[in-house]
Amino acid sequence: MADVLRDLVPRTETVPLRRALGRVLARDLVAPLSLQPFDNSQMDGFAIRAADSRAAAGEGGSAAFVVVEPVPAGHVPGPLAPGRAAPIMTGAPLPPGADAVVPVEEALPRAYPVPGATVRLPAGQRPGRFVRRAGEDVAQGDPALRAGQRLTPARIGLAAALGVAELAVRARPRAVVYSTGDEVVAPGAERGPAQIYDANAAILRAQLEEAGVEVVGAHLVPDDAEAFTARLAADAALAPDLFVSSGGVSEGAYEVVRQVLEPGGAFVHVAVQPGGPQGVALAHGVPFLCLPGNPVSALVSFEMFVRPALTEVVGAPAARASLTGPLAQAARPLPTRTQVRRALWDGTTVRMAGGPGSHLLAAAARANALAVLPPGDAELPAGTPVEVLLLD
Ligand SMILES: Nc1nc2c(c(=O)[nH]1)N[C@H]1C(S)=C(S)[C@@H](COP(=O)(O)OP(=O)(O)OC[C@H]3O[C@@H](n4cnc5c(N)ncnc54)[C@H](O)[C@@H]3O)O[C@H]1N2
Ligand code: MOO
Ligand SMILES: [Mg+2]
C-alpha cells in the first residue's frame, strides 16, 4: 500500500506556531540564537565574584560584601567591582565580572540590603554556582529541531524560545472519504426500516485526521455506478492526494466501488480478519484505497494497512505504539488468517474486548488496543506473548 501512496510527495507550508501542534517539521530548524541567550542567574540572590568569597572569608565561615544596585530580570547590569554583591533576580543577566550567584536564603541578613549596606555570604563559593550559561541548552547555529519530527508542545515551545514565529511543516495530504451502500444514511438524517447510520465516515475521518491527513470531502454514495463515477469526477476537482472508501468491495451483486474501480485496480482478499476484502486503484490519477464496509473491518484495515503506509510515506504524525504482551486468557486463532482482535491492554496482560465479528462496534469502542493473533491450529494458552497495538 505504501507503493500506491509513494507519490504523496510531501509539500511544504509555513504555519504560525499556534497552528503547529501535531504537524511534521519539513526542515531542520537551525538555532538563530543560543539558549540561554546570555549568562544569567538561576536563583534570586546575590551575584558576586566567587574568588572574593574565598579571599575575604572571615568569622563564621562567611565573607562580607558591599551591596550595589539590584539587577532585575530584563535589565542590563553594569560591571561588578571586586568585593561587591549585586542583588540579582532569577533570569537577570549576570553583571560583567560576576561568576557566581548565592541564593538570598543563604545571606545574612536573609534579605536584600539597600545599596551601600553590607551582606555576609558563605565563604568558599564555587565559580559558576547558580549561573545559567549562554548556549548551555542550544548553541546558535546548531540544529534545534530535526526535519520529520512531530511538533509537540515542547518542540513548539523551543521554536518560540528561539524567537521563531512560524515553522515550515509538511503539508497535510488531502483526502476525500466515501461511504457506500443504499442502506447507509448520515447520522441525524431520517432512517428507513432497512437502513443503518453511517459509522464509517466518522471512523475514517477521525483516523485520517489523527494521522495528519486533511479530509476535504466526505460523501455517501448509493449503490449506483453512474452516480459514483460522477461523484468522483466532481471530487477530483478538489485536487485530493487520496481517496478512501468503505464498503462495496466484496462478492455481492451491488459492489459499487469494485464495479467502478476494478478495471485498472487490484481487488484482493488479504489473509487478515477482519479486513479481508481490500482494493487499491487510481481514480483520476489519485490513489484510491478501498476498505471493506463492516465498521470494525474499516477501522482495523486503516490501522493495519493505511496508517503504517502513511507513516512510511509522509511521516504521518500518529503512528501507533506497539508492544508484545501476554494473553490474559486463552484465545483460538484462525487456521489460515491473521486475526486482529479488539482488546484491552491493562499494562500487564491483554484480554479480548468482545468477539471477533466485524460488526461489533460497541466492543471496539470499549477496546484500547488491537491484539494480533497469528494463524495457527492450536489454541493459544493464557500467557502466550502476542503483538499489541495501542489505540489510546
Ligand atoms: N460471499 C462473501 N460475502 C462476504 C465476504 C466474502 O468474502 N464472501 N466477505 C465479508 C467480509 S469479511 C466483509 S468485511 C464484507 C465486506 O463487504 P463490502 O466491503 O462489500 O461492504 P458492504 O457489503 O458494503 O457492507 C458490509 C457490511 O457493512 C455495513 N456497512 C457498510 N458501510 C457502512 C457504513 N458506512 N457504516 C456502517 N456500516 C456500514 C453494511 O451495511 C454491511 O452490513 O463482506 C462480507 N461478505
Ligand atoms: O473480514 Mo470482514 O473484514 O470480517 O468483516
Ligand atoms: Mg458488499
Tab-separated table of C-alpha atoms in Angstrom, residues 38-41 70-77 88-94 132:
chain	number	residue	atom	x	y	z
A	38	PHE	CA	23.156	35.326	27.820
A	39	ASP	CA	24.682	34.236	31.149
A	40	ASN	CA	22.002	34.725	33.783
A	41	SER	CA	21.034	33.887	37.326
A	70	PRO	CA	19.989	45.367	42.225
A	71	VAL	CA	19.641	43.649	38.831
A	72	PRO	CA	16.012	42.880	37.930
A	73	ALA	CA	15.229	40.451	35.102
A	74	GLY	CA	15.001	42.251	31.770
A	75	HIS	CA	17.598	44.911	32.654
A	76	VAL	CA	21.212	45.234	31.560
A	77	PRO	CA	23.554	45.442	34.596
A	88	ILE	CA	20.037	39.653	41.315
A	89	MET	CA	16.733	38.053	40.293
A	90	THR	CA	16.160	34.750	38.516
A	91	GLY	CA	16.686	35.247	34.786
A	92	ALA	CA	18.526	38.570	35.144
A	93	PRO	CA	21.805	38.896	33.189
A	94	LEU	CA	24.931	38.306	35.232
A	132	ARG	CA	22.926	29.533	33.587
